[in-house]
Amino acid sequence: MKTVDSSQHIGKWRLRFVYGVAFVLFMVAAGRLFYLTVVDKAFLQNQGEIRAVRTESIPATRGMILDRRGEPLAVSTPTWTIIANPKALWKMPSDPTIGVGPEQEIKRLAEVMGVGRAWLQEKFEANKTRSYMYLRRQIPPQEADAIMAAKVVGVSKTKEYKRFYPAGEVASHVVGFTNIDDKGQEGIELAYDRALQGQPGQRSYVKDLSGNIIRGIGAEKNERPGENIELSIDLRLQYLAYRELKAAVNEHRATSASAVILDVKTGEILAMVNQPSYNPNDRAKLEYEDLRNRAVIDLFEPGSTMKPFTISAALMSGQYSTETTINTSPGYLRFGRFTIRDAANYGVIDFEKLLIKSSNVGASKIALSLPQDAVWNMDYELGIGSPVGIGFPGEASGVLPSHPKWHPSEIATLSYGYGLSVSTLQLAQAYMALANGGYRVPITIFKQDVPADGKQVIPHQIAKDVVKMMEAVVQRGSGRAAQIPGYRVAGKTGTVHKVGSKGYEYDQYIALFAGVAPASDPRLAMVVMVNDPKGREYYGGEVAAPVFSRVMEGALTTLNIYPDLPEGLREVRLKTKKLPYQVAQGG
């Protein structure tokens, strides 16, 4: 029994010993924890800030925007951004006697950055509790190196990309621009921002107080560059159209203007220009109105440029043929107090002469003889009143009014292009369909090897007949200034009174020309719109047609499209600026 008692006593003693040791270890650990969290707290926080684990996003290169021939329209160039850690700077030891302290660091930084010391100190003081602050964004490497050479506490640099636009103002409305954070703000940059952005990478590292990387830790996630976007725009044609449009705006003191060139067979936009424009590389004096892509956004009444489609509707109805004549006497048409007038009494005319003389009375009488929705259906099938659908920000759909019961005056005005509104791009789309044998293909801003499926909206032969009539307008009518040496050109002028606060303004106009070339087998369609020319010339045949001629001539030769006039007729035709007759309202 004594042996058992002795062994029990020893077991109890060992258990107490283990408990005692555990208690002592616990007290040591608790004491150390108290020391670290209370007594040495400031030291440890400072060390944590000095040597901190950081996770940094690696910026991805934004995709390029290219024209159809691979010419760059938007590219990203690497730059450096200078950042600061104000919190770390204000916690550094300060000893003015030996020139050490936050104020001294700020002074050195101000000198190397070339800024006022007071301004910089105020900036640091306002952000005392922050550990991240921009000092200078997207600067050249040599400038960043000069700042970093000063070795200011808490100042470091990080890589960023800056967008550059080689074509400048020439393509600005198409391409758009990004903000300082590389996010799309206008144009293609905005519409396709997600595809262009790419995927940023990521890396972790230990960084000291001065922003120097001590060592990397963990695996890196590589960045993925953004997608390149290849547009249908031909920069050669874009430059040409921009130059001529700008010259016309200056010459005629116009408020604004736009022009569009389309490939008839594929629906590709080869050029789209506007005035006024802006330089996306220098936006210091940028005006909000300059940002407008007027070819897509601005709407206007198309006037007499719609008469070829009224004739198309008439021929499609089966009630008329190309030989049909219309009696326009006495040169006006009354609907109660509303009167439609021609510039003169043209008497009995055929469809071709209707376009040459731009007879509003003739177009009205044709429309009124058709089913009341015939002209409306024709316009609708050509895309009037619907968005073109190129995905552009702010794209306007236009206005094509629809009425359960049409008043005769509404049908009449619709026939010669009043009472509806279109954009320059929409009007170009309609002429493209007419030029393509009545086959309407979807419009695209992207380069296409094979055109998308379209729809036959005008019978092929009728479309050819109407184009031939429009050719007479350029040969003998108001569109003579649109003639091009060596080429057959078909088109229609338009001169539209602008709408003001109290109705139509009789001293403010929109000058239009819409045409196609070569007329024998059209390859290109183009529309020129000049808003509010203030000179002595304001008719579409005087203001817009010459722009069409110069741009289309350059486009045809640039694209190696062979002349279609017979050899004996390829001499330079006389392009009269002053027309020997008065153009009818809307003509």
Coordinates of C-alpha atoms in Angstrom, one line a residue:
M1 CA 0.0 0.0 0.0
K2 CA 2.8 2.4 0.7
T3 CA 4.3 1.8 -2.8
V4 CA 1.0 2.8 -4.3
D5 CA 0.7 6.0 -2.2
S6 CA 4.3 7.0 -3.2
S7 CA 3.6 6.6 -6.9
Q8 CA 0.3 8.6 -6.6
H9 CA 2.2 11.4 -4.9
I10 CA 4.9 11.5 -7.7
G11 CA 2.1 11.7 -10.4
K12 CA 0.4 14.6 -8.8
W13 CA 3.7 16.4 -8.5
R14 CA 4.5 15.9 -12.2
L15 CA 1.1 17.2 -13.2
R16 CA 1.5 20.3 -11.1
F17 CA 5.0 20.9 -12.7
V18 CA 3.5 20.7 -16.2
Y19 CA 0.8 23.1 -15.3
G20 CA 3.3 25.5 -13.8
V21 CA 5.6 25.4 -16.9
A22 CA 2.6 26.0 -19.1
F23 CA 1.5 29.0 -16.9
V24 CA 5.0 30.5 -17.0
L25 CA 5.1 30.2 -20.8
F26 CA 1.7 31.7 -21.1
M27 CA 2.7 34.7 -19.0
V28 CA 5.9 35.2 -21.0
A29 CA 3.8 35.1 -24.3
A30 CA 1.2 37.5 -22.8
G31 CA 3.9 39.8 -21.6
R32 CA 5.6 39.9 -25.0
L33 CA 2.3 40.5 -26.7
F34 CA 1.6 43.4 -24.3
Y35 CA 5.0 44.8 -25.0
L36 CA 4.6 44.6 -28.8
T37 CA 1.0 45.9 -28.9
V38 CA 1.3 48.7 -26.3
V39 CA 4.9 49.6 -25.5
D40 CA 6.5 49.0 -29.0
K41 CA 3.4 49.8 -31.1
A42 CA 4.7 52.9 -32.7
F43 CA 8.0 51.3 -33.7
L44 CA 6.3 48.3 -35.3
Q45 CA 3.8 50.4 -37.2
N46 CA 6.6 52.5 -38.6
Q47 CA 8.5 49.3 -39.6
G48 CA 5.4 48.0 -41.3
E49 CA 5.0 51.1 -43.3
I50 CA 8.7 51.2 -44.2
R51 CA 8.7 47.6 -45.4
A52 CA 5.2 46.9 -46.6
V53 CA 3.8 44.2 -48.8
R54 CA 2.1 45.8 -51.8
T55 CA 0.0 44.4 -54.6
E56 CA 0.3 46.4 -57.8
S57 CA -1.8 46.3 -60.9
I58 CA 0.2 46.0 -64.1
P59 CA -1.5 48.2 -66.8
A60 CA -2.3 46.5 -70.0
T61 CA -1.5 48.1 -73.3
R62 CA -4.7 49.5 -74.9
G63 CA -5.4 48.0 -78.4
M64 CA -4.5 50.1 -81.5
I65 CA -7.1 51.6 -83.8
L66 CA -6.1 51.2 -87.4
D67 CA -7.4 52.3 -90.8
R68 CA -8.2 49.7 -93.5
R69 CA -4.6 49.8 -94.7
G70 CA -3.1 49.3 -91.3
E71 CA -2.2 53.0 -90.7
P72 CA -2.4 53.8 -87.0
L73 CA -5.3 56.1 -85.9
A74 CA -4.8 55.6 -82.1
V75 CA -1.7 54.1 -80.3
S76 CA -0.5 53.9 -76.7
T77 CA 2.9 55.0 -75.7
P78 CA 4.5 54.1 -72.3
T79 CA 4.9 57.0 -69.8
W80 CA 5.7 57.3 -66.1
T81 CA 3.5 58.7 -63.3
I82 CA 5.1 60.1 -60.1
I83 CA 3.3 59.2 -56.9
A84 CA 3.9 60.0 -53.2
N85 CA 3.2 58.6 -49.8
P86 CA 2.4 61.7 -47.7
K87 CA 1.8 59.6 -44.6
A88 CA 5.3 58.2 -44.7
L89 CA 6.8 61.5 -45.4
W90 CA 5.3 63.2 -42.4
K91 CA 6.4 60.4 -40.1
M92 CA 10.1 60.6 -41.0
P93 CA 12.5 61.9 -38.4
S94 CA 12.9 65.7 -38.4
D95 CA 16.0 67.7 -37.5
P96 CA 16.1 71.1 -39.2
T97 CA 19.7 71.7 -37.9
I98 CA 21.1 69.1 -40.2
G99 CA 18.5 69.7 -43.0
V100 CA 16.4 66.6 -42.4
G101 CA 12.6 66.5 -42.3
P102 CA 9.4 66.6 -44.3
E103 CA 9.8 70.4 -45.1
Q104 CA 13.3 69.9 -46.5
E105 CA 12.1 66.9 -48.6
I106 CA 9.2 69.0 -50.0
K107 CA 11.6 71.8 -50.8
R108 CA 13.9 69.5 -52.8
L109 CA 10.9 67.9 -54.6
A110 CA 9.5 71.4 -55.5
E111 CA 12.8 72.4 -57.0
V112 CA 13.2 69.3 -59.2
M113 CA 9.5 69.4 -60.3
G114 CA 9.7 73.1 -61.0
V115 CA 6.6 74.0 -58.9
G116 CA 6.0 76.4 -56.0
R117 CA 7.1 75.1 -52.6
A118 CA 4.1 76.6 -50.8
W119 CA 1.7 74.9 -53.3
L120 CA 3.4 71.5 -52.9
Q121 CA 3.5 71.7 -49.1
E122 CA -0.1 72.6 -49.0
K123 CA -0.9 69.5 -51.2
F124 CA 1.1 67.2 -48.9
E125 CA -0.5 68.7 -45.7
A126 CA -4.0 68.2 -47.2
N127 CA -3.2 64.5 -47.7
K128 CA -1.3 63.8 -44.5
T129 CA -3.3 60.7 -43.6
R130 CA -3.1 59.2 -47.1
S131 CA -0.5 56.7 -48.3
Y132 CA -1.1 57.4 -52.1
M133 CA -1.2 60.6 -54.0
Y134 CA -0.5 61.6 -57.6
L135 CA 2.1 64.2 -58.2
R136 CA 2.5 64.1 -61.9
R137 CA 0.7 62.0 -64.5
Q138 CA 2.0 60.5 -67.7
I139 CA 5.3 62.3 -68.1
P140 CA 8.2 61.3 -70.4
P141 CA 10.9 58.9 -69.0
Q142 CA 13.6 61.6 -68.8
E143 CA 11.4 63.9 -66.7
A144 CA 10.5 61.0 -64.4
D145 CA 14.2 60.0 -64.0
A146 CA 15.1 63.6 -63.0
I147 CA 12.4 63.6 -60.2
M148 CA 13.4 60.1 -59.0
A149 CA 17.1 61.1 -58.9
A150 CA 16.3 63.5 -56.0
K151 CA 15.4 60.4 -53.9
V152 CA 12.7 62.2 -51.9
V153 CA 11.2 60.0 -49.1
G154 CA 7.9 58.5 -50.1
V155 CA 8.1 59.4 -53.8
S156 CA 8.1 56.7 -56.4
K157 CA 7.1 56.1 -60.0
T158 CA 4.7 53.8 -61.8
K159 CA 4.2 52.9 -65.4
E160 CA 1.2 54.1 -67.3
Y161 CA 0.2 54.4 -71.0
K162 CA -0.8 57.6 -72.8
R163 CA -3.0 57.6 -75.9
F164 CA -1.6 59.3 -79.1
Y165 CA -3.6 60.1 -82.2
P166 CA -1.4 60.4 -85.3
A167 CA -4.2 61.7 -87.6
G168 CA -5.1 64.5 -85.1
E169 CA -8.2 66.4 -85.9
V170 CA -8.7 64.7 -89.3
A171 CA -10.1 61.5 -87.7
S172 CA -11.0 62.7 -84.3
H173 CA -14.8 62.3 -84.6
V174 CA -14.4 58.8 -85.8
V175 CA -11.7 57.6 -83.3
G176 CA -12.6 59.7 -80.3
F177 CA -10.3 59.8 -77.3
T178 CA -9.6 58.5 -73.8
N179 CA -9.3 60.3 -70.5
I180 CA -6.2 60.3 -68.3
D181 CA -7.2 56.9 -66.9
D182 CA -7.2 55.4 -70.4
K183 CA -11.0 55.1 -70.5
G184 CA -12.8 55.8 -73.7
Q185 CA -14.8 59.0 -73.8
E186 CA -15.8 59.6 -77.4
G187 CA -16.0 57.8 -80.7
I188 CA -14.7 54.3 -81.3
E189 CA -12.6 54.6 -78.1
L190 CA -15.9 54.8 -76.1
A191 CA -18.1 52.5 -78.2
Y192 CA -15.5 49.6 -78.1
D193 CA -13.8 50.5 -74.8
R194 CA -14.1 47.1 -73.3
A195 CA -12.4 45.3 -76.2
L196 CA -9.6 47.9 -76.4
Q197 CA -8.8 47.9 -72.7
G198 CA -7.4 44.5 -72.3
Q199 CA -6.8 42.8 -68.9
P200 CA -4.4 44.3 -66.3
G201 CA -1.9 42.0 -64.7
Q202 CA -0.9 41.9 -61.0
R203 CA 2.2 41.4 -58.9
S204 CA 3.1 41.5 -55.1
Y205 CA 6.3 42.8 -53.6
V206 CA 7.9 44.3 -50.5
K207 CA 8.5 48.0 -50.8
D208 CA 10.5 50.4 -48.6
L209 CA 9.7 53.9 -47.4
S210 CA 11.2 55.5 -50.5
G211 CA 9.1 53.3 -52.8
N212 CA 12.0 51.0 -53.8
I213 CA 11.1 47.4 -54.4
I214 CA 13.1 45.2 -52.0
R215 CA 11.9 41.9 -53.3
G216 CA 9.1 40.3 -55.2
I217 CA 6.8 37.8 -53.5
G218 CA 4.2 35.4 -54.9
A219 CA 3.4 34.6 -58.5
E220 CA 2.8 37.3 -61.1
K221 CA -0.4 37.5 -63.2
N222 CA 0.6 38.7 -66.7
E223 CA -1.3 41.4 -68.3
R224 CA -3.3 40.8 -71.6
P225 CA -3.1 43.6 -74.2
G226 CA -6.3 45.0 -75.6
E227 CA -7.6 44.0 -79.1
N228 CA -6.6 46.0 -82.1
I229 CA -9.5 47.3 -84.1
E230 CA -9.3 47.7 -87.9
L231 CA -11.7 50.3 -89.3
S232 CA -13.1 50.6 -92.8
I233 CA -11.8 54.2 -92.9
D234 CA -9.2 54.9 -95.6
L235 CA -7.0 57.6 -94.1
R236 CA -6.0 58.9 -97.6
L237 CA -9.7 59.6 -98.4
Q238 CA -10.2 60.9 -94.8
Y239 CA -7.5 63.5 -95.3
L240 CA -8.8 64.5 -98.7
A241 CA -12.4 64.9 -97.5
Y242 CA -11.4 66.8 -94.4
R243 CA -9.2 69.2 -96.3
E244 CA -11.8 70.1 -98.9
L245 CA -14.7 70.3 -96.3
K246 CA -12.7 72.6 -94.1
A247 CA -11.8 74.8 -97.1
A248 CA -15.5 75.1 -98.1
V249 CA -16.5 76.0 -94.5
N250 CA -13.9 78.8 -94.5
E251 CA -14.7 80.0 -98.0
H252 CA -18.5 80.2 -97.4
R253 CA -18.3 81.2 -93.7
A254 CA -20.5 78.2 -92.8
T255 CA -21.4 77.3 -89.2
S256 CA -20.7 73.6 -89.6
A257 CA -20.4 70.8 -92.2
S258 CA -20.1 67.0 -92.7
A259 CA -19.3 64.6 -95.4
V260 CA -19.5 60.8 -95.8
I261 CA -18.0 58.4 -98.5
L262 CA -19.4 54.9 -98.7
D263 CA -18.3 51.8 -100.6
V264 CA -21.4 51.0 -102.6
K265 CA -20.7 47.2 -102.8
T266 CA -19.8 46.5 -99.2
G267 CA -21.4 49.3 -97.1
E268 CA -18.0 50.3 -95.6
I269 CA -17.5 53.9 -94.5
L270 CA -14.4 55.0 -96.3
A271 CA -14.4 58.5 -94.9
M272 CA -16.5 60.5 -92.4
V273 CA -15.5 64.1 -91.6
N274 CA -16.9 67.0 -89.8
Q275 CA -16.4 70.7 -89.2
P276 CA -15.6 72.1 -86.7
S277 CA -13.2 69.5 -85.4
Y278 CA -10.7 69.2 -82.6
N279 CA -7.2 67.8 -81.9
P280 CA -7.5 64.9 -79.5
N281 CA -3.7 65.3 -78.7
D282 CA -4.3 68.8 -77.3
R283 CA -7.6 69.3 -75.5
A284 CA -6.6 72.4 -73.5
K285 CA -9.0 74.7 -75.4
L286 CA -11.6 72.0 -76.4
E287 CA -15.2 73.3 -76.9
Y288 CA -18.0 70.9 -76.2
E289 CA -19.7 71.6 -79.5
D290 CA -16.5 70.5 -81.4
L291 CA -17.0 67.0 -80.1
R292 CA -20.1 66.4 -82.1
N293 CA -19.8 63.8 -84.8
R294 CA -22.3 65.7 -86.9
A295 CA -22.4 63.1 -89.7
V296 CA -24.0 60.7 -87.3
I297 CA -25.7 62.9 -84.7
D298 CA -27.0 66.1 -86.4
L299 CA -30.3 65.9 -88.3
F300 CA -31.6 68.1 -91.1
E301 CA -34.4 68.1 -93.7
P302 CA -32.8 66.6 -96.9
G303 CA -34.9 68.6 -99.3
S304 CA -34.6 67.9 -103.0
T305 CA -32.0 65.1 -102.5
M306 CA -35.1 62.9 -101.8
K307 CA -36.8 63.4 -105.2
P308 CA -35.0 60.5 -106.8
F309 CA -36.6 58.2 -104.2
T310 CA -40.1 59.7 -105.0
I311 CA -39.5 58.8 -108.6
S312 CA -38.4 55.3 -107.6
A313 CA -41.6 54.9 -105.7
A314 CA -43.6 56.0 -108.7
L315 CA -41.9 53.6 -111.0
M316 CA -42.3 50.8 -108.5
S317 CA -46.0 51.4 -108.4
G318 CA -46.6 50.4 -112.0
Q319 CA -48.6 53.6 -112.6
Y320 CA -45.6 55.4 -114.3
S321 CA -42.8 54.6 -116.7
T322 CA -39.6 56.5 -117.5
E323 CA -41.5 58.2 -120.5
T324 CA -44.4 59.4 -118.3
T325 CA -44.9 63.2 -118.3
I326 CA -46.3 65.4 -115.6
N327 CA -48.0 68.8 -116.1
T328 CA -46.6 71.2 -113.6
S329 CA -48.5 74.3 -114.8
P330 CA -49.1 76.9 -113.5
G331 CA -45.9 76.4 -111.5
Y332 CA -47.6 76.2 -108.1
L333 CA -49.9 73.9 -106.1
R334 CA -52.2 75.2 -103.3
F335 CA -53.5 73.4 -100.2
G336 CA -55.7 75.9 -98.5
R337 CA -53.4 78.6 -97.3
F338 CA -50.3 76.5 -98.0
T339 CA -48.7 76.9 -101.5
I340 CA -45.9 74.8 -103.1
R341 CA -44.0 76.7 -105.8
D342 CA -41.4 76.0 -108.5
A343 CA -38.9 78.6 -109.6
A344 CA -40.8 78.9 -112.9
N345 CA -43.7 77.3 -114.8
Y346 CA -42.0 74.3 -116.3
G347 CA -45.2 73.1 -118.0
V348 CA -45.2 69.4 -119.1
I349 CA -42.0 67.6 -118.0
D350 CA -40.8 64.1 -117.8
F351 CA -39.0 62.5 -114.8
E352 CA -35.5 63.4 -116.0
K353 CA -36.5 67.1 -116.4
L354 CA -38.2 67.0 -113.1
L355 CA -34.9 66.2 -111.4
I356 CA -32.9 68.6 -113.6
K357 CA -35.3 71.5 -112.8
S358 CA -35.9 70.2 -109.2
S359 CA -39.7 70.6 -109.6
N360 CA -41.5 70.5 -106.2
V361 CA -44.8 70.7 -108.0
G362 CA -44.0 67.7 -110.2
A363 CA -42.8 65.6 -107.2
S364 CA -45.9 66.6 -105.2
K365 CA -48.3 65.6 -108.0
I366 CA -46.6 62.2 -108.4
A367 CA -46.7 61.5 -104.7
L368 CA -50.4 62.5 -104.5
S369 CA -51.3 60.1 -107.3
L370 CA -49.8 57.1 -105.5
P371 CA -51.2 55.2 -102.5
Q372 CA -50.8 57.5 -99.5
D373 CA -48.0 55.5 -97.9
A374 CA -46.0 54.8 -101.1
V375 CA -43.4 57.5 -100.6
W376 CA -43.2 56.7 -96.9
N377 CA -42.6 53.0 -97.5
M378 CA -39.9 53.9 -100.0
D379 CA -38.1 56.1 -97.5
Y380 CA -38.5 53.5 -94.7
E381 CA -37.0 50.7 -96.8
L382 CA -34.0 52.9 -97.4
G383 CA -33.4 53.3 -93.7
I384 CA -34.8 56.8 -93.2
G385 CA -36.1 57.1 -89.6
S386 CA -34.1 54.2 -88.2
P387 CA -30.6 54.1 -86.7
V388 CA -27.9 53.1 -89.2
G389 CA -26.6 50.7 -86.5
I390 CA -22.8 51.2 -86.5
G391 CA -22.8 51.3 -82.7
F392 CA -21.6 54.9 -82.5
P393 CA -22.3 56.9 -79.3
G394 CA -25.3 59.3 -79.8
E395 CA -26.3 58.0 -83.2
A396 CA -29.5 59.6 -84.3
S397 CA -32.3 57.7 -85.8
G398 CA -33.8 60.5 -87.8
V399 CA -37.5 61.3 -88.2
L400 CA -39.9 59.8 -90.7
P401 CA -43.4 60.8 -89.6
S402 CA -46.2 58.3 -89.8
H403 CA -49.9 59.3 -89.8
P404 CA -53.0 57.1 -89.7
K405 CA -54.5 59.4 -92.3
W406 CA -52.2 61.7 -94.3
H407 CA -53.2 65.2 -95.3
P408 CA -52.4 65.9 -98.9
S409 CA -49.9 68.7 -98.0
E410 CA -48.0 66.2 -95.8
I411 CA -47.7 63.7 -98.6
A412 CA -46.6 66.5 -101.0
T413 CA -43.9 67.9 -98.7
L414 CA -42.6 64.4 -98.0
S415 CA -42.1 63.9 -101.7
Y416 CA -39.5 66.7 -102.0
G417 CA -37.7 66.1 -98.7
Y418 CA -39.5 68.4 -96.2
G419 CA -41.3 67.2 -93.0
L420 CA -38.7 64.5 -92.3
S421 CA -35.1 64.6 -91.0
V422 CA -32.0 62.6 -91.7
S423 CA -28.3 62.5 -90.8
T424 CA -25.6 62.8 -93.4
L425 CA -24.8 59.1 -92.9
Q426 CA -28.4 58.1 -93.4
L427 CA -28.7 60.0 -96.6
A428 CA -25.5 58.5 -97.9
Q429 CA -26.9 55.0 -97.0
A430 CA -30.0 55.7 -99.2
Y431 CA -27.9 56.8 -102.1
M432 CA -25.6 53.8 -101.7
A433 CA -28.6 51.5 -102.0
L434 CA -29.8 53.3 -105.2
A435 CA -26.3 53.1 -106.6
N436 CA -26.0 49.4 -105.8
G437 CA -28.8 48.4 -108.1
G438 CA -31.4 48.9 -105.4
Y439 CA -29.7 46.4 -103.1
R440 CA -29.2 47.8 -99.6
V441 CA -26.3 46.3 -97.6
P442 CA -25.7 47.1 -93.9
I443 CA -23.4 50.1 -93.2
T444 CA -20.3 49.2 -91.2
I445 CA -17.4 51.2 -89.7
F446 CA -15.2 48.0 -89.7
K447 CA -13.2 46.6 -92.6
Q448 CA -14.9 43.8 -94.3
D449 CA -13.6 41.1 -96.7
V450 CA -17.1 39.9 -97.6
P451 CA -20.2 42.2 -97.5
A452 CA -23.0 41.3 -95.2
D453 CA -26.3 40.0 -96.6
G454 CA -28.6 42.9 -97.6
K455 CA -32.0 43.4 -99.0
Q456 CA -33.4 44.4 -102.5
V457 CA -35.4 47.5 -101.7
I458 CA -35.7 48.9 -105.3
P459 CA -35.9 46.7 -108.4
H460 CA -32.5 46.6 -110.2
Q461 CA -33.7 48.1 -113.5
I462 CA -35.6 50.9 -111.8
A463 CA -32.5 51.8 -109.7
K464 CA -30.4 52.0 -112.9
D465 CA -33.0 54.2 -114.6
V466 CA -33.1 56.6 -111.7
V467 CA -29.3 56.8 -111.6
K468 CA -29.3 57.6 -115.3
M469 CA -31.8 60.5 -114.6
M470 CA -29.5 61.8 -111.8
E471 CA -26.6 61.8 -114.3
A472 CA -28.5 64.4 -116.3
V473 CA -28.7 66.6 -113.2
V474 CA -24.9 66.7 -113.2
Q475 CA -24.6 67.1 -117.0
R476 CA -27.2 69.8 -117.6
G477 CA -28.7 70.8 -114.3
S478 CA -27.9 72.3 -110.9
G479 CA -25.2 69.7 -110.2
R480 CA -22.8 70.7 -113.0
A481 CA -20.2 71.7 -110.5
A482 CA -20.0 68.1 -109.4
Q483 CA -18.6 66.9 -112.7
I484 CA -15.3 65.0 -112.7
P485 CA -13.0 64.9 -115.7
G486 CA -13.1 61.4 -117.3
Y487 CA -15.9 60.1 -115.1
R488 CA -19.7 59.9 -115.4
V489 CA -21.3 61.3 -112.2
A490 CA -24.9 61.0 -111.0
G491 CA -26.3 63.1 -108.2
K492 CA -28.8 65.6 -106.8
T493 CA -28.5 69.0 -105.2
G494 CA -30.5 70.2 -102.3
T495 CA -31.0 73.7 -100.8
V496 CA -33.0 73.6 -97.7
H497 CA -34.4 76.5 -95.6
K498 CA -33.4 76.0 -91.9
V499 CA -36.0 75.7 -89.2
G500 CA -36.0 78.5 -86.6
S501 CA -38.0 79.3 -83.5
K502 CA -40.9 80.7 -85.6
G503 CA -40.7 78.3 -88.6
Y504 CA -38.5 78.3 -91.7
E505 CA -35.8 81.0 -91.8
Y506 CA -35.7 82.4 -95.3
D507 CA -32.1 83.7 -95.0
Q508 CA -30.5 80.6 -93.5
Y509 CA -29.9 77.5 -95.6
I510 CA -28.4 74.0 -95.7
A511 CA -26.5 73.2 -98.9
L512 CA -26.5 69.6 -100.0
F513 CA -25.2 67.4 -102.7
A514 CA -25.6 63.6 -102.8
G515 CA -24.1 61.6 -105.6
V516 CA -22.5 58.4 -106.9
A517 CA -19.6 57.6 -109.3
P518 CA -18.7 56.2 -111.8
A519 CA -22.4 56.4 -112.9
S520 CA -22.0 53.4 -115.4
D521 CA -21.2 51.1 -112.5
P522 CA -21.2 53.0 -109.2
R523 CA -18.5 52.2 -106.7
L524 CA -18.7 55.1 -104.3
A525 CA -21.5 57.1 -102.8
M526 CA -20.9 60.5 -101.1
V527 CA -23.0 63.1 -99.4
V528 CA -21.8 66.7 -98.6
M529 CA -23.8 68.8 -96.1
V530 CA -22.8 72.5 -95.4
N531 CA -24.8 74.1 -92.7
D532 CA -25.7 77.9 -92.8
P533 CA -23.3 79.2 -95.5
K534 CA -23.2 83.0 -95.0
G535 CA -21.6 84.1 -98.2
R536 CA -23.3 85.2 -101.5
E537 CA -23.4 81.5 -102.5
Y538 CA -25.7 79.2 -100.6
Y539 CA -27.2 76.8 -103.1
G540 CA -26.3 73.1 -102.9
G541 CA -25.0 73.3 -106.5
E542 CA -22.7 76.2 -105.6
V543 CA -21.5 75.2 -102.1
A544 CA -21.7 71.4 -101.7
A545 CA -21.3 70.1 -105.3
P546 CA -17.7 71.5 -105.8
V547 CA -16.6 69.7 -102.6
F548 CA -18.1 66.5 -104.0
S549 CA -16.2 66.9 -107.2
R550 CA -12.8 67.5 -105.7
V551 CA -13.1 64.8 -103.1
M552 CA -14.7 62.2 -105.4
E553 CA -12.1 62.8 -108.1
G554 CA -9.3 62.2 -105.6
A555 CA -11.0 59.1 -104.2
L556 CA -11.6 57.5 -107.6
T557 CA -8.0 58.0 -108.6
T558 CA -6.6 56.9 -105.2
L559 CA -8.6 53.7 -105.4
N560 CA -7.6 53.1 -109.0
I561 CA -11.2 53.1 -110.3
Y562 CA -11.0 53.4 -114.1
P563 CA -12.7 56.3 -115.9
D564 CA -16.0 55.4 -117.6
L565 CA -16.4 58.3 -120.0
P566 CA -15.7 57.5 -123.7
E567 CA -12.2 58.6 -124.8
G568 CA -13.5 61.6 -126.7
L569 CA -15.4 62.9 -123.8
R570 CA -12.6 62.8 -121.2
E571 CA -11.6 66.4 -121.5
V572 CA -12.0 68.7 -118.6
R573 CA -15.6 69.9 -118.4
L574 CA -16.5 73.5 -117.6
K575 CA -17.5 73.7 -114.0
T576 CA -19.7 76.8 -113.6
K577 CA -20.1 78.2 -110.2
K578 CA -22.7 80.8 -111.1
L579 CA -25.8 78.9 -112.3
P580 CA -27.6 80.5 -115.3
Y581 CA -31.0 80.0 -113.8
Q582 CA -32.7 80.3 -110.4
V583 CA -32.8 77.1 -108.4
A584 CA -36.2 76.1 -107.0
Q585 CA -36.7 76.1 -103.3
G586 CA -35.1 72.9 -102.1
G587 CA -33.3 72.3 -105.4

